[in-house]
Short mmCIF file of C-alpha atoms in Angstrom, two decimals:
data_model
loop_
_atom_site.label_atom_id
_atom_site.label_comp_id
_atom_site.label_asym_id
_atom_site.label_seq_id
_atom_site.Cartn_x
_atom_site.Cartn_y
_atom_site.Cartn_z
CA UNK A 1 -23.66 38.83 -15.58
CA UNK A 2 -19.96 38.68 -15.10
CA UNK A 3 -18.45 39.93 -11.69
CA UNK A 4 -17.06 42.77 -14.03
CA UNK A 5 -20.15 44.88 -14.15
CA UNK A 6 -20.24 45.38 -10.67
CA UNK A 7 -19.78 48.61 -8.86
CA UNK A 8 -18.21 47.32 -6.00
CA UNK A 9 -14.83 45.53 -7.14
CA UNK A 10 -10.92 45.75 -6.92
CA UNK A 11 -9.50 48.18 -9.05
CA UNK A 12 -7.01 46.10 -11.90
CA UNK A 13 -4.16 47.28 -9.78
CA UNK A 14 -5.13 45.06 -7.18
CA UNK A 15 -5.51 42.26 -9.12
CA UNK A 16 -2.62 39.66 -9.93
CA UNK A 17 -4.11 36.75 -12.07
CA UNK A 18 -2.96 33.00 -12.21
CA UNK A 19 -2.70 31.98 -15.51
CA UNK A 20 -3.84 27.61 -13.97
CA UNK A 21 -4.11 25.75 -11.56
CA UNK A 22 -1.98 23.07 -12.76
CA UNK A 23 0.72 22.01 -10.73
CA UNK A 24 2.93 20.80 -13.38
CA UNK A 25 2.55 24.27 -15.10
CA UNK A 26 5.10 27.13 -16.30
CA UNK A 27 5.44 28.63 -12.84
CA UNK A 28 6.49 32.21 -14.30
CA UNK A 29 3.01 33.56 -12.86
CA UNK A 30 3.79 33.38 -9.19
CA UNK A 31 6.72 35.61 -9.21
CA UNK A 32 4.68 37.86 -7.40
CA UNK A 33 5.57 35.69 -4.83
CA UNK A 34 9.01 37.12 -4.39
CA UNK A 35 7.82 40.10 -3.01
CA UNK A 36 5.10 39.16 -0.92
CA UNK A 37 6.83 36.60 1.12
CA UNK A 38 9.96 38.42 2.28
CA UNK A 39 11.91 36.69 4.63
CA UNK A 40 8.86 34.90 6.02
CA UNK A 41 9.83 31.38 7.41
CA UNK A 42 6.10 30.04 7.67
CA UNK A 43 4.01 31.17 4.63
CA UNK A 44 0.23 29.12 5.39
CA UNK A 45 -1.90 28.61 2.49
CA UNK A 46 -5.38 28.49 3.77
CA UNK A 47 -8.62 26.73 1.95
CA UNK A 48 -12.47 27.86 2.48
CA UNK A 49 -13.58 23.78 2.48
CA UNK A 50 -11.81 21.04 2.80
CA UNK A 51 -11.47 18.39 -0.04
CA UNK A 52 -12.16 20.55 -2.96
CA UNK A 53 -9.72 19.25 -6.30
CA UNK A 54 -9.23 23.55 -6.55
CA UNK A 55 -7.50 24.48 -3.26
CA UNK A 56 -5.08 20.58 -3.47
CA UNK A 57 -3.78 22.36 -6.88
CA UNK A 58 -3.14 25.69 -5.54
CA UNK A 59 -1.59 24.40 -2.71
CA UNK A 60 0.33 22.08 -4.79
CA UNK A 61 1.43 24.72 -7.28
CA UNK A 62 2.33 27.13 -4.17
CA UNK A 63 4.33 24.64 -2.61
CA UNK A 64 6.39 23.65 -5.99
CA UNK A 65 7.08 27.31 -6.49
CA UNK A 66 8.18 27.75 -2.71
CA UNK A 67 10.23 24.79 -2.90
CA UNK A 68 11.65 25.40 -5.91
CA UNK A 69 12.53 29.35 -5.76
CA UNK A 70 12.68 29.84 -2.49
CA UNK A 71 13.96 26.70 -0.50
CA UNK A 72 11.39 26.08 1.81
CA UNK A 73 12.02 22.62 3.07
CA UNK A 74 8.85 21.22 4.41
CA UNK A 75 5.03 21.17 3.94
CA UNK A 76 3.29 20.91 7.42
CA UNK A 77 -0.36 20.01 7.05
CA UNK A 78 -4.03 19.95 8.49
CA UNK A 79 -3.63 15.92 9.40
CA UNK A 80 -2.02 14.18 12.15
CA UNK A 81 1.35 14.48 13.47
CA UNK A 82 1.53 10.83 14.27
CA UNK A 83 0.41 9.27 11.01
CA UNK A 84 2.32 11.92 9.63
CA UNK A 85 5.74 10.27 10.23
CA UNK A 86 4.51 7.37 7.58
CA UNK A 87 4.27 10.10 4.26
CA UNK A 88 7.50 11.98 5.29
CA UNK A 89 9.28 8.79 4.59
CA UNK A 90 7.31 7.94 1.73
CA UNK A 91 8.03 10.93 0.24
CA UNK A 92 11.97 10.69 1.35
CA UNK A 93 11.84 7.66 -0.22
CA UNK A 94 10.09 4.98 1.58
CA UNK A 95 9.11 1.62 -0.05
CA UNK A 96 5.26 1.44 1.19
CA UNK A 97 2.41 1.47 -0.80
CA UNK A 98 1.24 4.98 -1.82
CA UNK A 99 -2.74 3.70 -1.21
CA UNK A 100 -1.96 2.58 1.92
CA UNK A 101 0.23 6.33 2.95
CA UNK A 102 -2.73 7.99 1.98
CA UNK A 103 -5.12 5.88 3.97
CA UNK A 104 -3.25 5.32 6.92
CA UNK A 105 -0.67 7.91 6.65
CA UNK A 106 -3.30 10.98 6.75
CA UNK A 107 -6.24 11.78 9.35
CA UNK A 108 -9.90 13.39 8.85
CA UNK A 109 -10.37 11.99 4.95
CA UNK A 110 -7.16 14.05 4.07
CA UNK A 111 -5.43 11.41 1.98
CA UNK A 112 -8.46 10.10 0.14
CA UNK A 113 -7.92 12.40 -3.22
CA UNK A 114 -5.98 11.74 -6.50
CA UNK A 115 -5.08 15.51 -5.78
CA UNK A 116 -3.61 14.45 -2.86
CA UNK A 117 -1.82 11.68 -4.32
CA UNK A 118 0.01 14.11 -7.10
CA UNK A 119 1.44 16.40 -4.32
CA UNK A 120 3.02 13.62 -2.63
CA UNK A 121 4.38 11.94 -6.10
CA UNK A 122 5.75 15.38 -6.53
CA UNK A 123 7.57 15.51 -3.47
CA UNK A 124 8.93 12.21 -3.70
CA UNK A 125 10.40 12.85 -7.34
CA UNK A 126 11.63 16.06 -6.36
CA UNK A 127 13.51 14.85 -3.14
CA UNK A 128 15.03 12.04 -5.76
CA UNK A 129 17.22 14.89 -6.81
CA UNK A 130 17.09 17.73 -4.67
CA UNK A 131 20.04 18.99 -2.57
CA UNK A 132 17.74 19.74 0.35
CA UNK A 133 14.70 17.34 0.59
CA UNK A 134 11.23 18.76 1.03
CA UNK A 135 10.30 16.74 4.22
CA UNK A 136 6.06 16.51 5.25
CA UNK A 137 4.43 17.00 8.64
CA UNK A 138 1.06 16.83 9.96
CA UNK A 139 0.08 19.16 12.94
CA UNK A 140 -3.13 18.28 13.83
CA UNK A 141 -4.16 15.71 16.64
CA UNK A 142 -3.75 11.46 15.70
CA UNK A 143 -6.44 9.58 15.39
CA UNK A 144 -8.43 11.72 12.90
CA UNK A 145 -9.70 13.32 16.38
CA UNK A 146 -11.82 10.48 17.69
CA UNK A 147 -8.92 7.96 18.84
CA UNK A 148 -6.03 8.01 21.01
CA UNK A 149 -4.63 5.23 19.99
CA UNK A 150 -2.16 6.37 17.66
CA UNK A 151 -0.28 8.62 20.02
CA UNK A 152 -0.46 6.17 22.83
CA UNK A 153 0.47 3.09 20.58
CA UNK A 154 3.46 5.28 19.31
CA UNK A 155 4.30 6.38 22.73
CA UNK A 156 4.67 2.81 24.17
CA UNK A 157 6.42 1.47 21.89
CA UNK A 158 8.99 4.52 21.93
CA UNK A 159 9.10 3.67 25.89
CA UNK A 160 9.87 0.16 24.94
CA UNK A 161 13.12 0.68 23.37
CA UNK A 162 14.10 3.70 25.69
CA UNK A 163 12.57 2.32 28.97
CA UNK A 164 12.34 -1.35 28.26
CA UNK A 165 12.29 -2.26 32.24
CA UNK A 166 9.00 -0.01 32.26
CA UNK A 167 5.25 -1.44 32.07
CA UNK A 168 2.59 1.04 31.41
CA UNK A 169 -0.21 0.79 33.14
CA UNK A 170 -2.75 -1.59 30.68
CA UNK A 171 -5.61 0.27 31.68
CA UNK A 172 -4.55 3.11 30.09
CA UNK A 173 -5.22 1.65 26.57
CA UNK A 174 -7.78 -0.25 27.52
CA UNK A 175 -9.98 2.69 28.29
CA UNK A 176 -8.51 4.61 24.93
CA UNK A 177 -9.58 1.43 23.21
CA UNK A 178 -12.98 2.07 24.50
CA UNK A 179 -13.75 5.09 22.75
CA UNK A 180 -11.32 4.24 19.58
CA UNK A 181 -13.01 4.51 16.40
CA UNK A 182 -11.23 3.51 12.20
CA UNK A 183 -12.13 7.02 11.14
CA UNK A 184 -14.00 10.49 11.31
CA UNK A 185 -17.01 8.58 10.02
CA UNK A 186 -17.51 7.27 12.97
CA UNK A 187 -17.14 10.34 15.02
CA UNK A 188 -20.50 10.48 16.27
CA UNK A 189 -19.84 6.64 17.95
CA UNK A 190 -16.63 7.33 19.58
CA UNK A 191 -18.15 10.86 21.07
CA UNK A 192 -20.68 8.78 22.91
CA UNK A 193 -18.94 5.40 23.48
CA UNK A 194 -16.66 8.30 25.43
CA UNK A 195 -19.73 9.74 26.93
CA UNK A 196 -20.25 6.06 28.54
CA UNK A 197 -17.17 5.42 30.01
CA UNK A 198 -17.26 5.70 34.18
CA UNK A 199 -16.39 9.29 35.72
CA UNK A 200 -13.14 7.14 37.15
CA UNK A 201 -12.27 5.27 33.84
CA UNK A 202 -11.99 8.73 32.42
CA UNK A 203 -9.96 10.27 35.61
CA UNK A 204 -8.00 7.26 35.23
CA UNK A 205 -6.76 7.50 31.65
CA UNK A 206 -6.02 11.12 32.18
CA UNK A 207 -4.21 10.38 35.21
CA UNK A 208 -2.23 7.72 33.28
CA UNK A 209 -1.24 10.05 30.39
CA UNK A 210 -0.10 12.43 33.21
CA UNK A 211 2.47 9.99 34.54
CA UNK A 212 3.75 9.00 30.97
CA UNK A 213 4.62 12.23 31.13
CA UNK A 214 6.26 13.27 33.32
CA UNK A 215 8.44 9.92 33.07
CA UNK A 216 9.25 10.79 29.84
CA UNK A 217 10.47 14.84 30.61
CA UNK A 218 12.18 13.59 33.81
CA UNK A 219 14.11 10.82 32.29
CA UNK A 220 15.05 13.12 28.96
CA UNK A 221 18.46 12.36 29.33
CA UNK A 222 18.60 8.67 30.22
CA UNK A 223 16.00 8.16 26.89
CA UNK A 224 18.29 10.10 24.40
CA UNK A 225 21.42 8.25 25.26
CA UNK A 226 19.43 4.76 25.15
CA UNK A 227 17.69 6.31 21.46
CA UNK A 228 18.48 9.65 19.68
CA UNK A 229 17.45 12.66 20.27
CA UNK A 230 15.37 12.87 17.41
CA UNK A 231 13.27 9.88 18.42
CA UNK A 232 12.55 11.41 22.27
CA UNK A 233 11.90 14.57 20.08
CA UNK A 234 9.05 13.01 18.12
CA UNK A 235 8.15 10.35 20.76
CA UNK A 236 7.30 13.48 23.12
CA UNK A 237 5.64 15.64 20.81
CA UNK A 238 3.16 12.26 20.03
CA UNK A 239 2.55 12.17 23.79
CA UNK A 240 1.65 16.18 24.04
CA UNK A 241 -1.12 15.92 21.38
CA UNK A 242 -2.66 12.92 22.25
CA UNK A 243 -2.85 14.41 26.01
CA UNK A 244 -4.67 17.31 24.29
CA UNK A 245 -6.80 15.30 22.42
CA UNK A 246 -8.04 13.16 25.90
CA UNK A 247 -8.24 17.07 26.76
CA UNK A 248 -10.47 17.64 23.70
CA UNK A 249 -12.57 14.27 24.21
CA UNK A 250 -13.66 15.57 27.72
CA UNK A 251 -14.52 19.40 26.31
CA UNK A 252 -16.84 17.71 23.33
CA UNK A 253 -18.25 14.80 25.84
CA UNK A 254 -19.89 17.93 28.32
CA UNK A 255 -20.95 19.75 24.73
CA UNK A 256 -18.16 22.64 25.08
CA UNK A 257 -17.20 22.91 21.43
CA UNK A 258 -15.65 26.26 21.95
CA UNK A 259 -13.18 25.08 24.19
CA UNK A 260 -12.35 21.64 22.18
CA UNK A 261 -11.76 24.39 19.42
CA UNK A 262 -9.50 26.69 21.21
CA UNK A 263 -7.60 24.12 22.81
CA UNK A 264 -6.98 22.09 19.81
CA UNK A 265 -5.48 25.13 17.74
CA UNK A 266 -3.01 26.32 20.74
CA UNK A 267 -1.60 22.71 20.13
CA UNK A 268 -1.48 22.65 16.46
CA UNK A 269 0.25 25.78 16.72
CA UNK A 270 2.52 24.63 19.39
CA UNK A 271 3.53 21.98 16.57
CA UNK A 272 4.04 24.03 14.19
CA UNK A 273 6.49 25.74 16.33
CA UNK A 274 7.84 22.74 16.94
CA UNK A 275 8.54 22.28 13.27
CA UNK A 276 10.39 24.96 13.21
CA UNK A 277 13.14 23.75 15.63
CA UNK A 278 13.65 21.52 12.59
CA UNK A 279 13.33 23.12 9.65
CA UNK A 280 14.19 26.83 8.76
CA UNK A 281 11.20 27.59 6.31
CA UNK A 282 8.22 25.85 6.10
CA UNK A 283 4.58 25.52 4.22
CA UNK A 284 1.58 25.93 6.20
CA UNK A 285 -1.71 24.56 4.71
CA UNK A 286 -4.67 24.14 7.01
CA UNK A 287 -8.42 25.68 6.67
CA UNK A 288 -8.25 29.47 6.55
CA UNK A 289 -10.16 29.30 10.35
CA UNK A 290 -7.01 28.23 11.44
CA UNK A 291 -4.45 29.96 9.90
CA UNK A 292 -5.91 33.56 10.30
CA UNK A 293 -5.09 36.23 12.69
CA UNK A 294 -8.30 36.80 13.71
CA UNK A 295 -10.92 35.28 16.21
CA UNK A 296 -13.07 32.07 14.26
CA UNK A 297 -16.33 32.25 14.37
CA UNK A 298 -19.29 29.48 14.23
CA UNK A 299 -22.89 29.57 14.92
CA UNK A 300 -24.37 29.71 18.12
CA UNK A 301 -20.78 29.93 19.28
CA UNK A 302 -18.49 33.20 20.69
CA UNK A 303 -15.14 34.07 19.07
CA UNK A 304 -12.21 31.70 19.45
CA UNK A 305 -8.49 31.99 19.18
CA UNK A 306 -7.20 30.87 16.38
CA UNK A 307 -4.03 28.47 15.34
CA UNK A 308 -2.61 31.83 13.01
CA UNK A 309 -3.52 34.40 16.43
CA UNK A 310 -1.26 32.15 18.28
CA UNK A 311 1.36 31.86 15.19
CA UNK A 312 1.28 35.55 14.44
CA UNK A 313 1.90 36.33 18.44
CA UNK A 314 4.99 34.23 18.29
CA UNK A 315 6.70 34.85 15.07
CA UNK A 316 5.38 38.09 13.94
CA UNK A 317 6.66 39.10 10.81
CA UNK A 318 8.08 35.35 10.39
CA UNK A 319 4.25 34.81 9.70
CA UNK A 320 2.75 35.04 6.55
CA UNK A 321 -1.05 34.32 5.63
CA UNK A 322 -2.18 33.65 2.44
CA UNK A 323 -6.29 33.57 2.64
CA UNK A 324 -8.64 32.00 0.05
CA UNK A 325 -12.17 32.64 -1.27
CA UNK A 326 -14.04 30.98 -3.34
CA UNK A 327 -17.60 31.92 -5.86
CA UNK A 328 -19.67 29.20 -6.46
CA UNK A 329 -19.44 25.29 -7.21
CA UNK A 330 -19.57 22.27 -4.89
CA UNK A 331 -18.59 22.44 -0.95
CA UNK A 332 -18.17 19.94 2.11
CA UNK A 333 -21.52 18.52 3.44
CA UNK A 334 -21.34 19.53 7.09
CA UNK A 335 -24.52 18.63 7.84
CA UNK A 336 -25.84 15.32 9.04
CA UNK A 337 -26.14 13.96 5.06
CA UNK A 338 -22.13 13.87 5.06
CA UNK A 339 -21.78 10.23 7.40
CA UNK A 340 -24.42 8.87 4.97
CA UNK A 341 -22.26 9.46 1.42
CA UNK A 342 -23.69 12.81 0.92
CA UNK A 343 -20.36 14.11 0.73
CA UNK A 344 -20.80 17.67 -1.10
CA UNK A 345 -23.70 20.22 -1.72
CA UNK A 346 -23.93 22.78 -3.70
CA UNK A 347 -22.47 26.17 -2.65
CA UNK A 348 -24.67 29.37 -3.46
CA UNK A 349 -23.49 32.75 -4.69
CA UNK A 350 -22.10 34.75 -2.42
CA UNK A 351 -23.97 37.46 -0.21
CA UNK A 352 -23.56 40.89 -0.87
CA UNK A 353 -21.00 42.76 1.25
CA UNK A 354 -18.72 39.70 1.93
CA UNK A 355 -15.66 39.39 0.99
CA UNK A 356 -16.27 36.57 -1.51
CA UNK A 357 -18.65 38.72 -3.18
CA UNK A 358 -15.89 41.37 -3.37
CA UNK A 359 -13.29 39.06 -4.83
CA UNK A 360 -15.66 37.18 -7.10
CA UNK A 361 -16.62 41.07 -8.56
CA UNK A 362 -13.35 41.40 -9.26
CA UNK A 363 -11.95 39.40 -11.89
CA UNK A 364 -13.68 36.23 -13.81
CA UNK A 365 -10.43 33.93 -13.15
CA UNK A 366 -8.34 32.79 -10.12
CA UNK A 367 -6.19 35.95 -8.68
CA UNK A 368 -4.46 36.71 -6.03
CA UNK A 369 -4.52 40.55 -4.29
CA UNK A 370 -2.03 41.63 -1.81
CA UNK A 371 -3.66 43.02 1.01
CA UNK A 372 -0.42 44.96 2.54
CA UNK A 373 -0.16 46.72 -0.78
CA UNK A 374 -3.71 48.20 -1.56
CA UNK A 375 -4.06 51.41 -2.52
CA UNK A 376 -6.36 54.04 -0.06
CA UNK A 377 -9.57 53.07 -2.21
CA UNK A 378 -8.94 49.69 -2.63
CA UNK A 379 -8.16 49.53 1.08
CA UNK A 380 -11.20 50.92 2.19
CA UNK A 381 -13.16 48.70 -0.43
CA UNK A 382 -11.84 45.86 1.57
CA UNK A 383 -12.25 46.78 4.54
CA UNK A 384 -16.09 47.38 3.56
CA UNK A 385 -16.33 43.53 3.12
CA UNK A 386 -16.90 42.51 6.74
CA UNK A 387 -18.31 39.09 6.50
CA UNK A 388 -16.56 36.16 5.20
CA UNK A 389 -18.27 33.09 4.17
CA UNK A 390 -18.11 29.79 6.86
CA UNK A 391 -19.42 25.86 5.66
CA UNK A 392 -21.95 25.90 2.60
CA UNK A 393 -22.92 29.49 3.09
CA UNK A 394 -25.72 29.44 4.73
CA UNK A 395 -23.57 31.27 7.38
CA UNK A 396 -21.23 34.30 7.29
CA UNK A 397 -18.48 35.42 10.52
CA UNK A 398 -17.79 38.58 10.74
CA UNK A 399 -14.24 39.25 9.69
CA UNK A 400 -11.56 41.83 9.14
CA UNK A 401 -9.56 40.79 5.90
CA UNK A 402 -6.87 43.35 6.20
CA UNK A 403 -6.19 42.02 9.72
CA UNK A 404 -6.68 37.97 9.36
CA UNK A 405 -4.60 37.47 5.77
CA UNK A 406 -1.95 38.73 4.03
CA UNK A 407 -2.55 37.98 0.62
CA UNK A 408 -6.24 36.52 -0.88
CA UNK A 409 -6.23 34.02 -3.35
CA UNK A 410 -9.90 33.99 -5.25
CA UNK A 411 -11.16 30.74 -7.09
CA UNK A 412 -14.44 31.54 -9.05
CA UNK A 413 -15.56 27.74 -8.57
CA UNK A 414 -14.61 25.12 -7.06
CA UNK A 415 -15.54 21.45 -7.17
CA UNK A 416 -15.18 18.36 -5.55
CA UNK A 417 -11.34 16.53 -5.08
CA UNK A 418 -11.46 12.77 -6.93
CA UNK A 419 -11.28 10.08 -5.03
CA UNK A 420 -8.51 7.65 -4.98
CA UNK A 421 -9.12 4.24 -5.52
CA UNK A 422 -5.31 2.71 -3.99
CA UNK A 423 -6.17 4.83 -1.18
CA UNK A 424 -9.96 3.82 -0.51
CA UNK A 425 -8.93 0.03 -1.12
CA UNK A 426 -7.06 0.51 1.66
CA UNK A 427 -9.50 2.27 4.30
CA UNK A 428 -11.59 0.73 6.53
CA UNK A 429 -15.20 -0.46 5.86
CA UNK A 430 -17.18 3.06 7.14
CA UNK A 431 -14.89 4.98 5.15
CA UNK A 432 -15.72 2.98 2.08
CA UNK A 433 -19.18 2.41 2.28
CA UNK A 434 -20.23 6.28 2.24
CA UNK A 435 -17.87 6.54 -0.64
CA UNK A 436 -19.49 3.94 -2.38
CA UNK A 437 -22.60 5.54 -2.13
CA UNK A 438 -21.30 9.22 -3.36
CA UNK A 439 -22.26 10.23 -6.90
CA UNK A 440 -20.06 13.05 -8.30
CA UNK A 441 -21.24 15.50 -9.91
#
């Protein structure tokens, strides 16, 4: 049965449909686009799982059309800000190795996908000609979330140039070296290597990040003359998310997730405000739990305030959400299976009365459906689907679709991203080995 028989669906009206997926294709399909997003100077593009080959094209295609028609000069992503610095120069031209940008450049497993690899080929041969260069930046906290390392190791050596009579305290990366792990396979090891450290070894390297600081804001003026302001810019903004993340180690460490959650999206969204100091218009892809204004909600956990509540608060109309859903096909393995190369799992149909079930009713293809402009009926249809679809579905948050997105972008199925083999060559061994050990289906 197709989702056309049902009763409970969109009316046509409501539904715009995308022609493909393909980046590289005729664009002529988006210009729905040029309504939607207004005068918006953040438009986020969320994703219902990450690494899925579906949601890397639509982004892709999103961004080219953005960039392209619209001028919006930089994609800010769901991977660190640190690492970040290494693809916005690959992509401005930079002469490293592609495998290693993706491997090194990216946290969490972002970088690991041939997907991922065309949207930053695309960038770089666009900015070969372009008038105004699309530039990239993560948001998210270095390390991949289970090292400070990169923050602190970028930090230091910033105060070397700026502050080279200054010696930083070598306890403070010894005890971040501690609990430093090669990736988010290891997650699980740094949480409790963390969990080991001494009460005072803790204290101390969150006493130590304190004083970096506040040497750094107090001596703002002495650094920028000594560097640029650009480099105290980025040097500062390193500092501020790897204090969150020692912030974040200590919340997980005592078992509050809640609070790791809520205060790791009040930072992302403080960089992404930060981003826009720089650039006047900017691409926002990150998980739709971030990017919606409207409380996240996990099992077994109460509702948190999401990167997109914060976002929305600050820029109002500036803010644009585009939402996704998606019907059936392969999904993230968050269960235990994932750190042993059980990477994806099947994703069931979705439930009755959520709003997957709604879109996927709606049309066969990919569409999109403009919230803001739904007729009474097709309002109140929506507005019916309270439940939106969180992990492999075996769990559904309550949500209100009408208040969290914008626009909803529906892919009927969705499958896993391809690996990359430059970019897995150059990962580190327990990234690898589950890799090696994944069968794709």
């Amino acid at each position: 049965m197709t989702g056309k028989t049902s009763t409970v669906r969109l009316s046509d009206e409501a539904v715009v449909p995308l022609r493909t997926l393909d980046p590289s294709g005729p664009l002529d399909d988006l210009a729905w686009l040029d309504r939607a997003i207004g005068d918006a100077r953040v438009v986020a593009i969320g994703e219902s799982a990450h690494y899925n080959r579906e949601f890397f094209q639509l982004r892709h295609r999103l961004l080219r059309y953005l960039v392209e028609r619209h001028g919006f000069s930089a994609y800010a992503m769901e991977t660190g800000f640190v690492e970040g610095w290494q693809v916005d120069n690959w992509v401005r031209g930079g002469e490293d190795d592609l495998g290693q940008v993706m491997a090194n450049g990216m946290t969490s497993l972002m970088g690991l996908w041939t997907q991922m690899g065309a949207h930053l080929r695309w960038m770089r041969e666009h900015n070969r000609t372009a008038a105004h260069p699309a530039g990239f930046y993560g948001i998210d906290l270095p390390g991949s979330m289970v090292s400070l390392l990169p923050g602190l190791d970028a930090v230091l050596a910033y105060l070397a140039k700026a502050d080279p009579g200054f010696r930083a305290d070598p306890g403070i990366r010894e005890t971040a070296s501690a609990f430093a792990v090669s990736s988010a396979f290891s997650a699980p090891a740094a949480l409790a290597a963390y969990g080991n450290l001494a009460p005072e070894a803790k204290d101390a390297l969150t006493a130590g990040l304190a004083g970096l600081a506040a040497r750094m804001t107090s001596r703002r003026l002495d650094y920028v003359r000594r560097t640029t302001a650009d480099a105290y810019e980025r040097a500062l903004r390193s500092l501020r998310v790897t204090v969150t993340l020692d912030v974040v180690a200590r919340e997980l460490a005592r078992g509050d997730h809640p609070a790791a959650m809520v205060t790791r999206d009040a930072e992302i969204a403080d960089t992404v405000e930060w981003i826009l100091r720089r650039e006047d218009r900017i691409v926002l892809a990150a998980h739709n739990g971030h990017i919606q204004r409207w409380p996240v909600t996990l099992p077994g956990m109460p509702a948190m305030t999401s990167m997109g509540m914060h976002l929305a608060d600050r820029l109002g109309s500036d803010y644009l959400v585009i939402g996704t859903t998606s019907g059936t096909g392969q999904i993230l393995n968050t269960g235990a299976g994932f750190y042993a190369g059980e990477l994806f799992t099947a994703m069931q149909a979705p439930e009755p009365g959520s709003l997957e079930a709604l879109m996927a009713a709606s049309h066969d293809g990919p569409f999109a459906t403009d919230l803001r402009r739904l007729s009474p009926a097709d309002a109140t249809t929506v507005r019916a689907a309270s439940r939106q679809r969180a992990g492999t579905g075996a769990f559904y948050a309550e949500q209100s679709p009408l208040d969290a997105f914008d626009l909803v972008v529906h892919l009927p199925y969705v499958t896993a991203a391809e690996p990359d083999p430059a970019a897995l060559a150059h990962s580190p061994h327990d990234v690898r080995e589950p890799f090696s050990q994944w069968t794709p289906k």
